Every structure is written in C-alpha cells, then in structure tokens.
Coordinates of C-alpha atoms and ligand atoms in Angstrom, one line a residue:
X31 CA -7.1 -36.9 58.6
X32 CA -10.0 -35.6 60.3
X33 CA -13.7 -34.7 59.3
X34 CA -15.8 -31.9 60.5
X35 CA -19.4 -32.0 60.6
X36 CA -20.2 -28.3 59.6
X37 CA -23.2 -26.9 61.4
X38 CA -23.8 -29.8 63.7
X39 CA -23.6 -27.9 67.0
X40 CA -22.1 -30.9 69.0
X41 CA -23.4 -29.6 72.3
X42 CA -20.9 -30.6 74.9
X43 CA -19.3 -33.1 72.5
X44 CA -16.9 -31.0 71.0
X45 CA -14.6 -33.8 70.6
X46 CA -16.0 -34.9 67.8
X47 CA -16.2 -31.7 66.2
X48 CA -13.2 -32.1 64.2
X49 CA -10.9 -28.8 63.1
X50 CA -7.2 -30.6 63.2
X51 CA -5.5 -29.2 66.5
X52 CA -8.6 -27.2 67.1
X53 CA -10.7 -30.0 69.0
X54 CA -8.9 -33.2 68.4
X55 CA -4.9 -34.8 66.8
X56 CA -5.0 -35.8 63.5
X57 CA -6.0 -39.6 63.0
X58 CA -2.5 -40.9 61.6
X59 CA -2.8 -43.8 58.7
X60 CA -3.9 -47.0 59.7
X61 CA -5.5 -45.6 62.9
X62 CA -8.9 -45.0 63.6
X63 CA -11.9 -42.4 65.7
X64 CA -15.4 -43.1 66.0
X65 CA -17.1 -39.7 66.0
X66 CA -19.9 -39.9 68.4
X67 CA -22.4 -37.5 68.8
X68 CA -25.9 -36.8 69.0
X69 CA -27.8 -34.3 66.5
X70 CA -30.6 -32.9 68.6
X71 CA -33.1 -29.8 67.9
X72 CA -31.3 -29.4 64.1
X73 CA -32.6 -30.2 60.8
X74 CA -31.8 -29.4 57.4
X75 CA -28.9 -29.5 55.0
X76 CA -25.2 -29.0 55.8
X77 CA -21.9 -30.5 55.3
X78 CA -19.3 -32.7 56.1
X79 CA -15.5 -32.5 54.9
X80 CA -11.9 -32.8 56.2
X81 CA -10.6 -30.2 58.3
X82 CA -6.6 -30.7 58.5
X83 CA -4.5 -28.9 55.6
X84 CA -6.6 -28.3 52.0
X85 CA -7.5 -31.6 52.3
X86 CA -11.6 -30.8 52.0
X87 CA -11.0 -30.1 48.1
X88 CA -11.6 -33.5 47.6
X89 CA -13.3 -35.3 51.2
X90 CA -16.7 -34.2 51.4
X91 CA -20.3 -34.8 51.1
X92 CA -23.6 -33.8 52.4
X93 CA -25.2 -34.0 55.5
X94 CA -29.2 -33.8 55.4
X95 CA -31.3 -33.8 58.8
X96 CA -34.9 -35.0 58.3
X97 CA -37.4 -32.8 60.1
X98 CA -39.2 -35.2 62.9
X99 CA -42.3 -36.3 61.8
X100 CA -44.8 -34.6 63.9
X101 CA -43.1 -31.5 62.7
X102 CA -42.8 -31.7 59.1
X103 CA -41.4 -28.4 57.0
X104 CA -43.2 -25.5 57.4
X105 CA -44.0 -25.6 53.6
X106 CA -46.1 -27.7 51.7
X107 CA -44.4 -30.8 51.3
X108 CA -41.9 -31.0 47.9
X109 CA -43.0 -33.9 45.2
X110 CA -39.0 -34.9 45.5
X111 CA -36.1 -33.4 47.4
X112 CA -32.8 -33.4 45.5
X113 CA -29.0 -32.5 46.6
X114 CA -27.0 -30.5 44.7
X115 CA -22.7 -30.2 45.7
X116 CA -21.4 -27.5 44.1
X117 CA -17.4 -28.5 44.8
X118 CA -13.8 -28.7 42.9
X119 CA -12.8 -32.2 41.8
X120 CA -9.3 -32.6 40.7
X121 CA -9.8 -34.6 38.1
X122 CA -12.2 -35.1 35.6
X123 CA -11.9 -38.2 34.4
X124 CA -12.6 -39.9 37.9
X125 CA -15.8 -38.7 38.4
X126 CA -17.5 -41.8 37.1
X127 CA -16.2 -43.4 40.2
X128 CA -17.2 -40.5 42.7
X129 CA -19.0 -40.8 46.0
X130 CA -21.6 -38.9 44.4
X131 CA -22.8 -41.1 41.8
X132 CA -22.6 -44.0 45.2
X133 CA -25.0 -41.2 46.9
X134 CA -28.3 -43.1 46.8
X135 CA -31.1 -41.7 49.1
X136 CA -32.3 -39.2 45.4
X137 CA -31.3 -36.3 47.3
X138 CA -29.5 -32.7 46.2
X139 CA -26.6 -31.7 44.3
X140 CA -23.5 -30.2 45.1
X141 CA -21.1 -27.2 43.8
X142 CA -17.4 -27.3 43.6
X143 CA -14.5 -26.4 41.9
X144 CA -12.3 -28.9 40.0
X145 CA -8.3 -29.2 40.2
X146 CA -5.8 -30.7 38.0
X147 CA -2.7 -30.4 40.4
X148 CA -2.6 -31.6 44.1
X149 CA -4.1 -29.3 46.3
X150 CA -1.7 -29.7 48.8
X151 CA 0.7 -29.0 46.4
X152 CA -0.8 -25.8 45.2
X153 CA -1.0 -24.2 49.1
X154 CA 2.8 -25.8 49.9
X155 CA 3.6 -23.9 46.7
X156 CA 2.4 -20.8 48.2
X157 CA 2.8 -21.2 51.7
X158 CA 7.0 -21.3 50.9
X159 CA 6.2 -18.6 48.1
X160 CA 4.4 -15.9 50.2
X161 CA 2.4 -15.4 47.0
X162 CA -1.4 -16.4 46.2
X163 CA -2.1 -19.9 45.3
X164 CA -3.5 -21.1 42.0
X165 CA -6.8 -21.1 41.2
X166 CA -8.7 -24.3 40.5
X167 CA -9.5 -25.4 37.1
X168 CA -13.3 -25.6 36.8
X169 CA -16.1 -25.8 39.1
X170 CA -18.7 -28.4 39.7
X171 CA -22.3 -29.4 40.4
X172 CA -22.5 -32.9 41.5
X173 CA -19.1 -33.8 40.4
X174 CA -19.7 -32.7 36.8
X175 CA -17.8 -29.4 35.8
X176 CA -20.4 -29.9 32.6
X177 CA -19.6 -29.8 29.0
X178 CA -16.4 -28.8 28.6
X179 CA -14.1 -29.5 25.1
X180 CA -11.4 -30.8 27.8
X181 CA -13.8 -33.0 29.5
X182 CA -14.9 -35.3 26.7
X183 CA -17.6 -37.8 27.2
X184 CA -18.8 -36.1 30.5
X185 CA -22.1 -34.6 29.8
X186 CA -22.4 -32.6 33.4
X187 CA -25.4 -33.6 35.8
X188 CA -28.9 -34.1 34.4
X189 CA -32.0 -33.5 36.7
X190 CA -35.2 -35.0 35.3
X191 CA -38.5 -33.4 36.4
X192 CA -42.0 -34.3 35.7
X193 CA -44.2 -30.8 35.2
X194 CA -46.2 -28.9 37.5
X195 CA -44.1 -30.0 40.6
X196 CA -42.5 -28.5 43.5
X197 CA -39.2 -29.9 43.7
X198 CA -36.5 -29.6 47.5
X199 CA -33.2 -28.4 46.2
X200 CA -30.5 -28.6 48.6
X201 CA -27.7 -26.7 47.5
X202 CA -24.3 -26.8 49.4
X203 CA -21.0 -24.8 48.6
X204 CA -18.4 -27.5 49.3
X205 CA -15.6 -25.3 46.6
X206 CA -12.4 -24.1 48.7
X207 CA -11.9 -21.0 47.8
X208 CA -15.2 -19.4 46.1
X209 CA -18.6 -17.8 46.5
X210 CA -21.0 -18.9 43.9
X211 CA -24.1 -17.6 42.3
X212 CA -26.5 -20.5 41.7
X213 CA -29.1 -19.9 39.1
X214 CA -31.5 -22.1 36.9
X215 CA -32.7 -20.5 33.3
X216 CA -36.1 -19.1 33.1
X217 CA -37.6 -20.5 36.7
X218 CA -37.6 -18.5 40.2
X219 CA -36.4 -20.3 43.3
X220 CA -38.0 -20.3 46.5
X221 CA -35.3 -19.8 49.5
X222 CA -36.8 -21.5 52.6
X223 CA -33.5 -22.5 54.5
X224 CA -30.3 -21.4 54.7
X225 CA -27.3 -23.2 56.8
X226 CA -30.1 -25.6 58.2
X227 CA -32.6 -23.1 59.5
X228 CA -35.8 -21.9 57.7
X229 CA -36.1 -18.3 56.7
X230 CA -39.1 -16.6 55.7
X231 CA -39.7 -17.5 52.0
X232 CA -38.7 -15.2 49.1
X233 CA -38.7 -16.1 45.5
X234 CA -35.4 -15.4 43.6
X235 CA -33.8 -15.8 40.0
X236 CA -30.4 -15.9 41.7
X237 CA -29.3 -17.3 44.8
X238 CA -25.8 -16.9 46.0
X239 CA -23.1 -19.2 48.4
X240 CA -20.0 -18.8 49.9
X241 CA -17.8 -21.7 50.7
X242 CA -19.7 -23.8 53.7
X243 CA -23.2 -22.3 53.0
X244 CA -26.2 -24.2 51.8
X245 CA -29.4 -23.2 50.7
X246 CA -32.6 -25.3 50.5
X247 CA -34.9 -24.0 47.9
X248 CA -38.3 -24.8 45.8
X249 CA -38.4 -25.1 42.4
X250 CA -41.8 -25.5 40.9
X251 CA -41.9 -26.9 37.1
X252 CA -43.8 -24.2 35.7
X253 CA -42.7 -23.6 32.3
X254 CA -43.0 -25.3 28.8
X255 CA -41.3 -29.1 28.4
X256 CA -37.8 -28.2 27.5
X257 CA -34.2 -28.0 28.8
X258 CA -32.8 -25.7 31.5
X259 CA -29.2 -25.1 31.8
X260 CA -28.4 -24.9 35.5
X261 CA -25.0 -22.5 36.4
X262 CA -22.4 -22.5 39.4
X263 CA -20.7 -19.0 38.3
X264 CA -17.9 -17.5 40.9
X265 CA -18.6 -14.5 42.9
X266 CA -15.9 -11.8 43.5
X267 CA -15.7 -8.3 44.8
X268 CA -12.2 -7.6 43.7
X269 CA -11.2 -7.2 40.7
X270 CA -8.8 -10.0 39.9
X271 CA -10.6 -12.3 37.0
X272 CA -10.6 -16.0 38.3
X273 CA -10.0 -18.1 35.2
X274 CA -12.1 -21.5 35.9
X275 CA -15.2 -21.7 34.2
X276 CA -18.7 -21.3 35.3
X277 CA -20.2 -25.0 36.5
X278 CA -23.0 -25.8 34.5
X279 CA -25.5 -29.0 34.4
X280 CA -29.0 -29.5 33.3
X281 CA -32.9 -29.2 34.0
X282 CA -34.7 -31.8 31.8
X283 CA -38.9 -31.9 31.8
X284 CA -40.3 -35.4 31.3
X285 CA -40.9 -36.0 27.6
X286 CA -38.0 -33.6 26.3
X287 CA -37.0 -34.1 23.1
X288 CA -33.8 -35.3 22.3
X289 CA -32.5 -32.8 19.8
X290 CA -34.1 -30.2 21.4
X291 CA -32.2 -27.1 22.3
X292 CA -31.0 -26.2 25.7
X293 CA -32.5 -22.8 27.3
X294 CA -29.2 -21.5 28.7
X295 CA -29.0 -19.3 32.2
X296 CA -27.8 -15.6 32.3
X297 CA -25.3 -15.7 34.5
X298 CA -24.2 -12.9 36.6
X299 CA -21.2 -10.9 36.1
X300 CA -18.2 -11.9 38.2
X301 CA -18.3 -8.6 40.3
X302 CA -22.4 -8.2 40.0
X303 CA -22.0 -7.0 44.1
X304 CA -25.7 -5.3 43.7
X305 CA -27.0 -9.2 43.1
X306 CA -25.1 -10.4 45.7
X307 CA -26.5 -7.8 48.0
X308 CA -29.8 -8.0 46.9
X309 CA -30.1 -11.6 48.1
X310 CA -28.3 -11.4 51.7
X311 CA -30.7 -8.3 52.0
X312 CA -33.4 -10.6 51.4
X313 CA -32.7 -13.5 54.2
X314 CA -34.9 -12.9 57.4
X315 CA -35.3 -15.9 60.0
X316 CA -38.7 -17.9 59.8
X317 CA -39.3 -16.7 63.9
X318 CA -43.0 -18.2 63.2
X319 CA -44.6 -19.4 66.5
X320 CA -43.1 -23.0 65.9
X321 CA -39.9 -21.7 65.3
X322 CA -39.1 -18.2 67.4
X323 CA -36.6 -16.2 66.7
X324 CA -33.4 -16.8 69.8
X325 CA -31.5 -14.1 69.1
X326 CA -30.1 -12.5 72.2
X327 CA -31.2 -9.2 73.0
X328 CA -29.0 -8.3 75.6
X329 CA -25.0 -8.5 75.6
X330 CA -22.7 -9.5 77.9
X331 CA -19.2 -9.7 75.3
X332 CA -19.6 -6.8 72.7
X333 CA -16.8 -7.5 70.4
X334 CA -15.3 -5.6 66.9
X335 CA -13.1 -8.1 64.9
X336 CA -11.2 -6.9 62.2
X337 CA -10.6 -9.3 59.7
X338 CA -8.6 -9.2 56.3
X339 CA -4.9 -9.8 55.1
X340 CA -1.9 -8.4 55.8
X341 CA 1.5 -8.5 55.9
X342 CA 4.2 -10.0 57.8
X343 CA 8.0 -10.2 57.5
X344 CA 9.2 -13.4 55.9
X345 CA 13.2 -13.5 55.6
X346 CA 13.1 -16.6 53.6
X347 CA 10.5 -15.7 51.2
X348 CA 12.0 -15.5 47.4
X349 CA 10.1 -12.2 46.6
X350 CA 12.2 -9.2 46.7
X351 CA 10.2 -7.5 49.8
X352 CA 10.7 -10.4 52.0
X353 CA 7.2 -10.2 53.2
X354 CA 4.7 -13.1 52.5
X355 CA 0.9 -12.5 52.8
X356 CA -0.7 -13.5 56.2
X357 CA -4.5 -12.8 57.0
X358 CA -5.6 -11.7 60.8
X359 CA -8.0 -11.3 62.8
X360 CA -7.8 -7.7 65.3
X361 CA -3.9 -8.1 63.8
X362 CA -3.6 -11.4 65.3
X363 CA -2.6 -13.9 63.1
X364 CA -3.5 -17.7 64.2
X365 CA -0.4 -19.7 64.9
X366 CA -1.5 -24.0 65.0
X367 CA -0.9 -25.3 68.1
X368 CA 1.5 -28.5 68.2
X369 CA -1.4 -30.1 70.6
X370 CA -5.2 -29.7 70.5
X371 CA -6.8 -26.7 72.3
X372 CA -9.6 -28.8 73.9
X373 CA -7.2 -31.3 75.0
X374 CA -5.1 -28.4 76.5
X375 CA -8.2 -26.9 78.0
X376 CA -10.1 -29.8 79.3
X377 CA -6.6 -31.3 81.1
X378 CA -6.0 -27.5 82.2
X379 CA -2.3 -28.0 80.3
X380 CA 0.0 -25.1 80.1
X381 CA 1.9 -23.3 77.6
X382 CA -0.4 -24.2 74.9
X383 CA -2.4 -21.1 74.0
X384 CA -3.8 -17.9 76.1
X385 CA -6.5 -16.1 76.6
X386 CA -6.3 -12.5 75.9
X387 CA -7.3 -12.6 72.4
X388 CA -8.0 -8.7 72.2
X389 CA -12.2 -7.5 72.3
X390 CA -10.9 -4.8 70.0
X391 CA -8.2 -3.9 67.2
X392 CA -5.3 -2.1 68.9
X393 CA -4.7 0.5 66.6
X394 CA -7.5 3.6 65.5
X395 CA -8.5 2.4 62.2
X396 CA -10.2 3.8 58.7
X397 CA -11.0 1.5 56.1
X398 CA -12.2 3.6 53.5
X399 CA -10.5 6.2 53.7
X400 CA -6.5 6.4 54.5
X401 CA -5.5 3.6 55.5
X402 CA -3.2 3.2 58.3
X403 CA -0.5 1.3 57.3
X404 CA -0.3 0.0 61.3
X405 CA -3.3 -1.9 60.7
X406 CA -1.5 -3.7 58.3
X407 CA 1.3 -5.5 59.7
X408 CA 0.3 -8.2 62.1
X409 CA 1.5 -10.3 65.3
X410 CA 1.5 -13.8 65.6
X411 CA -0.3 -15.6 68.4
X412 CA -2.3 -19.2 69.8
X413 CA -4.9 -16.7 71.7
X414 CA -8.1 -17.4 72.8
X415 CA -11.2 -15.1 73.8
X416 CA -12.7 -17.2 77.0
X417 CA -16.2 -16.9 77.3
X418 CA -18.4 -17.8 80.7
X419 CA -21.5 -20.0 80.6
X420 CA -24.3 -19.1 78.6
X421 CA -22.9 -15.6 78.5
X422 CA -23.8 -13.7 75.4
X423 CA -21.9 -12.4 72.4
X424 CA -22.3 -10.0 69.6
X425 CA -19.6 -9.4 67.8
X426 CA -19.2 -6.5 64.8
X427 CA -17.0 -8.9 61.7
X428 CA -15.3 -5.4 60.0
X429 CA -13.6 -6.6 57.0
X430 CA -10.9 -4.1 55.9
X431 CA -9.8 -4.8 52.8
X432 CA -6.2 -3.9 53.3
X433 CA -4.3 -5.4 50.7
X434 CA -6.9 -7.1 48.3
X435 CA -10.9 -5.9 48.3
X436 CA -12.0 -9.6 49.1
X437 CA -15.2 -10.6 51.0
X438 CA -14.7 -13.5 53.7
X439 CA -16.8 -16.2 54.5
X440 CA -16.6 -16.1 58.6
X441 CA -17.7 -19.4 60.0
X442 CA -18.1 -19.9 63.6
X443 CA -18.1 -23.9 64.7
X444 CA -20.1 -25.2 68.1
X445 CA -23.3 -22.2 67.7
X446 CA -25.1 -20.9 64.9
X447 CA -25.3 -17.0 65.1
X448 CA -27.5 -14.2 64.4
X449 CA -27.0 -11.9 61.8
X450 CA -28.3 -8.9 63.5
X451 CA -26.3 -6.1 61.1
X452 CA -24.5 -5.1 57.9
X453 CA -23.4 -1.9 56.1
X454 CA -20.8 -0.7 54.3
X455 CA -17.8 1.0 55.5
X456 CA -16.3 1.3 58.9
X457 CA -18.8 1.0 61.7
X458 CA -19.9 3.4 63.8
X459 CA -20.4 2.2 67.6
X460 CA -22.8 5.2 67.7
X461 CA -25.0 5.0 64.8
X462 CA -25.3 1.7 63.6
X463 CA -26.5 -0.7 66.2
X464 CA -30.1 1.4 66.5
X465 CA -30.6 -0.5 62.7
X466 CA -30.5 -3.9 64.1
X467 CA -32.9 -6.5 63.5
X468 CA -33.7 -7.7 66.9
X469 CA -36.9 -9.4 65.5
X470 CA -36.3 -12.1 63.0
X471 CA -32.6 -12.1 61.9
X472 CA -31.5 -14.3 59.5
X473 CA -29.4 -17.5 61.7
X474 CA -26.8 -19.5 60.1
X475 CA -23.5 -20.9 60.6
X476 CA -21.6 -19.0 58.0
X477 CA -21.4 -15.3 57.3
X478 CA -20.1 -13.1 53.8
X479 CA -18.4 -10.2 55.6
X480 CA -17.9 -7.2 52.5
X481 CA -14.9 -6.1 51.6
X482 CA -14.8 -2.8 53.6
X483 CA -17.9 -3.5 55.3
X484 CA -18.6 -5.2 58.3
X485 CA -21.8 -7.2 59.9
X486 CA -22.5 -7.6 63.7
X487 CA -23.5 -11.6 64.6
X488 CA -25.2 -12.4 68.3
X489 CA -24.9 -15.8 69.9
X490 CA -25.2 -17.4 73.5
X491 CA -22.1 -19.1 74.3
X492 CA -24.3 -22.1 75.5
X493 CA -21.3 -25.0 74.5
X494 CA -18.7 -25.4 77.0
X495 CA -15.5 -26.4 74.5
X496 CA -13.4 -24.6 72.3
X497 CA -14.7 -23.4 68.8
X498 CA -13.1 -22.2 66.1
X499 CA -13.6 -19.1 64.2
X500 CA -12.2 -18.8 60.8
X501 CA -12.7 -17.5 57.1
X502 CA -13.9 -20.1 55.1
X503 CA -12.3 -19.2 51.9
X504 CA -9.4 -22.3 53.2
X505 CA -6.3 -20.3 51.5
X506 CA -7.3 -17.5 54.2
X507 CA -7.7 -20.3 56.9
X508 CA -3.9 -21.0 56.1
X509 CA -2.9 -17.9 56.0
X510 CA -3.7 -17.6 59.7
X511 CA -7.9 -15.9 59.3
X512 CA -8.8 -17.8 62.6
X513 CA -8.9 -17.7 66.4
X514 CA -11.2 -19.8 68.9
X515 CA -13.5 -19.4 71.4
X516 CA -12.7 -21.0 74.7
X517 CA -16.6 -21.8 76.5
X518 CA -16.6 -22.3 80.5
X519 CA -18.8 -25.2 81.9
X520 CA -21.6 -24.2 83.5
X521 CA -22.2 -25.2 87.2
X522 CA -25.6 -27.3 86.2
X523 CA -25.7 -30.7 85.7
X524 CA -26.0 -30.7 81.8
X525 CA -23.5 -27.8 81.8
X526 CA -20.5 -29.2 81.1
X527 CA -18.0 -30.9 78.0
X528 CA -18.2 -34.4 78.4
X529 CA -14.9 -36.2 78.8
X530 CA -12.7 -37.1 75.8
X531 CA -13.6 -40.4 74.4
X532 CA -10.9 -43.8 74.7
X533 CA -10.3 -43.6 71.4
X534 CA -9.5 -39.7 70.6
X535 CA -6.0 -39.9 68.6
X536 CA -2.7 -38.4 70.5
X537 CA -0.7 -36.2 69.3
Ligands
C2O968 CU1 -16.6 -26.0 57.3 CU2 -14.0 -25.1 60.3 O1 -15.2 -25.6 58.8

C-alpha cells in the first residue's frame, strides 16, 4: 500500500509523496511509514488516495486546507462549508459502515463510481486480455449511488439547507476512470476554486470534473422550500456509451414537506463536449493583489508531449491480432521500475531509469487528418526528462486520439501548473502560442487534454525530487500514460530534497 496526497506540493519532501515505485516501495502488510510533511503556502480542497495498482477505487478521502486566519477566503464567508466525494464504491450494501459517514468535521461531499467485482480483478482481467476493462457499476456522491431498485433501503445523500444562505461546496472527483458533470436542479453555482487555488468567480448551472479534480463552489438557497435532486452524470467524448448510472442525491430546504415531490436536475448528455468546453473556457486564476498570478513568462524547457493509446505487440495476448492496448506518452510507454526512482536518484543508483525522455515526438505527426500509423506503435522505456533548478517548463499536452477519441486527465505531482493554452487540433508552434494567457491562467494540478486537441501548461521546476506525470483516468495509468520528471537540487541552502526518512519501506 501506499497513499498519495494529491495536490500537496511536498516541497523537497518528496518522499512522502507516495506514487508506488515513483517516490517510495510499497509498505508490505504488517509494516508501517509515517508520512511527514509540511503543507505550507496551500489551501483549499484536494485529495488523498492509494497510489499502487487500482487500489484508489476504494482508499480515499478528502483533504481540506483551512485558509490562515488573517487571510480568510477572498469571498464573503459561507453560512456552512460541506464536502461532497463523488467516487465508485464496490459495494452497496457497505456503505452504512463507510469512512464517510465516520467523516465528522460537516464538510463536502464526494463523487465516485461504485463496483460490484474486485477492481483488481477487473484490470488483471484486462491487463492479461489486452482488451478494455469493465466499467464500474454506478457512481456515487458521498458513498450513496442514490435510489436505485438494486440498492434497496439506501436513499442516496441528503443535504439540508436553511434558506437564503450561501453554502462552501467542496466537490472532489475521487471515480477511477470518469469525468463527471456535477449539477444541482434549478440553482447556479458559484466556482471560486479549483484544484486548491481560487479562480475568478463565475456563476454556472453545470460544473464539470475529471478524475483528481475538485471544485469549491457557492450555492446560495435562493429558491422556494422544496427538494433539489443533485446529479454526478459521466462525461465522454467518444462515442462508446458507459452503462453505470448517473449519481444522484438530494438538496432538502428546512421545513420541506415530506411527501413533497423532488425537482429533478437536467442532466447533460453523455457527449454534451460544448458544456464541457463552455466551463474550462470559463476558469481564469484569481491573480488579485493578494493572490498574483506566478505563471512563468519566460521558458527555459519548451516541451510537445503526445499523449493517447496505442498499440504494442503482445504474443501472449488471446485476441487474434496479438496486440494488446498500451497508452504513451511522445510513443514512450512507462515501464514500473522494480525500485523507486527517488531512491535511485537520491543514492545516484544505476541501471534503474534514464534520462532522455524525448522534448518531442519522433515521428511528423497529424492528428486530424491522416493519421500516420508510425505514431501508433510505441516503445517501451523507464525514461526520465531531468530538469535543473528552478528552471522553467511549458509543455504543449497534444492528445491524439489514435485509437479511441478519449480526453485525458494529465496530472503532474510535486507543482501545480499553469494552463496557459488550448485548442483543437494539432498545434501549431507558429500560430498558437501568440493566444496565450500570460495574465491570469487558470492553476491547478490536473488538466482535461481533448481528444485531438492539445493545451500548453507552464511551471517552475522549483522541487528538487522526481514527479510523476500521468493520465488520471487509472486504466490509462496501467496502460503505461506516465513518465516523471527528475528535478536537480539547487546550490542554496533550502534548495535541496531532504534525506529519505528511517522508516521509508525497502523494496
Ligand atoms: Cu491523484 Cu499520481 O495521482
């Protein structure tokens, strides 16, 4: 096991970041690892989970940073905060003994998705297969997939509200494998966070989440005493139907009636892209005087990253091609290291990974219109893209749908970034960049790339350590959607990774 604290930057304590392999050995049964580290300069709403197999389907939680005091939010203050997980349980019945129902500070709520069958079971299935994995079998808010005739006795999550309040919503996507649209019936939502820093606020119907995101938001009780059906509905650019069922839970006003009727939520379509557009269009950083923009404006490391699936040869595979699905990033697909990366770095240990993970794709590429079947196949590889000091980064995410239109949630570990960029289709070195918001990008910790689109990110590499980058959709992250920054120590005296702690487990 080991648990990832998603969005904590863990400045030079990347030991206790947690990606299995990545940063530390797994801790074996029995044994145990303190994770030690200091949350400084960060507040807001992210998560925790597992990071070793598919093993954050069912280990997770929130994680909400109070502002300090003498720098409260820079909104009037919410009459109540609440949490809300959207995740995947696999089973039902068991929520009445969840974590979440233990959770007692009267925080937010959650989104999930729900599973009947093992998870590891479901990506061993596929991993031997070649093929896709199974989907889950419902999604969930707080636990609760809501009413559903399989489900009986489980009435979904009920959040009562008093009238003409402004409520905190803290929103997390903890599901595995999908982007969500969040939306409550007949009330706007105010979006003033996202991934633990504050954007400039802009009232929605419909926010949207991929896997690792959150979103804080207001919701002011402004309408007539009644019930409000709250929805957790899948988002997905291509066209294969996912069969679990939208989430669902409830908005109650004070003094509700009991047989009155619920006001239920339009969801979105699963494919509605010009929703899901609408709302990352909208997302602009706060960069007020107490909270400036620090995006870099100049670039030391301009990178392009392809990202998508592919296809690699797979003698042993049972389908008749003998080719199983991999995923890659420039066609470099991620192969786990038997020994973690920091450990290998820190000791200087050999043999372990290198550091010539490409700048740039290989091959000339066109990803709307014929696509080269050389960007298709891919190699396999432990590399590593080795970054100086406080050196600074852009790098252009180009997703290429290849085999499956599919967005992908890229997440980088040990920085936020800067979304300075997006567009659709290929893009052009020439053209694009003169677009780029330079002023008050939107920063977060997680990014949608399109399905043949791309968006450009800008960070300082200010971390010495080694961070992983992957797709956080996890059957992606298995199928090899991943490489890892490796972060020089600086020469000053802050400027370097502290030394592994006594306890960090051994491989
Ligand atoms: Cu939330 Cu590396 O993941």
């Amino acid at each position: 096991m080991t648990i990832h604290w998603h969005g904590i930057r863990q400045l030079r304590t990347g030991w206790a970041d947690g990606p299995a392999y990545i940063t530390q050995c797994p801790v074996q049964p029995g044994e145990s690892y303190v994770y030690n580290f200091t949350v400084s300069e960060q507040r807001g709403t992210l998560l925790w989970h597992a990071h070793i197999l598919w093993l954050r389907a069912t280990i997770h939680g929130a994680i909400i940073v109070l502002p300090n005091h003498a720098q409260p939010y820079p909104f009037p203050k919410p009459h109540k905060e609440e949490v809300l997980l959207l995740d995947m349980r696999y089973s039902c019945c068991l929520e009445l003994n969840s974590s979440f129902n233990d959770y007692k500070p009267d925080y937010s709520k959650y989104a999930g998705e729900w599973w009947k069958s093992d998870v590891e079971a479901v990506i061993d299935e596929a991993m031997a297969s070649g093929n896709a994995p199974n989907v889950s079998d419902a999604h969930t808010i707080n636990g609760h997939p809501g009413p559903r005739s399989d489900c009986l006795g489980q009435g979904g999550y009920k959040l009562v509200v008093m009238p003409a309040k402004t409520y905190l919503l803290r929103i997390i996507n903890a599901a595995l494998n999908t982007e969500l649209f969040f939306k409550i019936a007949a009330h706007n939502l105010t979006v003033v966070e996202v991934d633990a820093a504050y954007v400039k606020p802009f009232a929605t119907d419909t926010i949207l989440l991929a896997p690792g995101q959150t979103t804080n938001v207001l919701l002011t009780t402004d309408q007539p005493t009644a019930r409000y059906q709250i929805t957790a509905s899948p988002f997905k650019s291509s066209p294969v139907t996912i069969d679990n069922t939208t989430a669902t839970a409830t908005v109650i006003y004070a003094g509700t009636s009991a047989s009155a009727a619920t006001i239920l939520a339009d969801r979105p379509p699963q494919n509605a892209t010009p929703i899901a557009a609408a709302f990352t269009q909208s997302l602009r950083g706060l960069n007020s005087a107490a909270y400036p923009s620090r995006v870099p404006l100049r670039i030391d490391h301009s990178l392009l990253f392809t990202i998508g699936l592919g296809l690699a040869d797979c003698p042993g595979c049972a389908n008749s091609l003998r080719l199983r699905v991999v995923a890659d990033i420039n066609n470099v697909t991620f192969v786990m290291p038997r020994i973690a990366l920091l450990n290998a770095h820190f000791f200087g240990i050999g043999g372990v990974f290198t550091d010539d993970f490409p700048a740039r794709p290989a091959a000339p590429y066109d990803y709307t219109g014929a696509k080269q079947p050389e960007n298709l196949r891919t190699m396999m590889g432990t590399r590593l893209y080795r970054l100086a000091y406080n050196s600074t980064v852009q790098v252009v995410l180009q997703g290429t749908g290849m085999l499956f239109p599919e967005n992908h949630p890229i997440h980088l570990h040990g920085s936020n970034f800067f979304a300075v960029g997006k567009g659709l289709g290929n893009f052009n070195p020439d053209k694009d960049p003169k677009g780029f918001n330079l002023v008050d990008p939107v920063e977060r910790n997680t990014i949608a790339v399109p399905s043949g689109g791309w968006v450009a990110i800008r960070f300082r590499a200010d971390n010495p350590g080694v961070w992983f980058l992957h797709c956080h959709l996890e059957v992606h992250t298995s199928w090899g959607l991943k490489m890892a920054f490796v972060v020089d120590n600086g020469k000053g005296p802050n400027e370097s990774l502290l030394p592994p702690p006594n306890d960090l487990p051994k491989c």
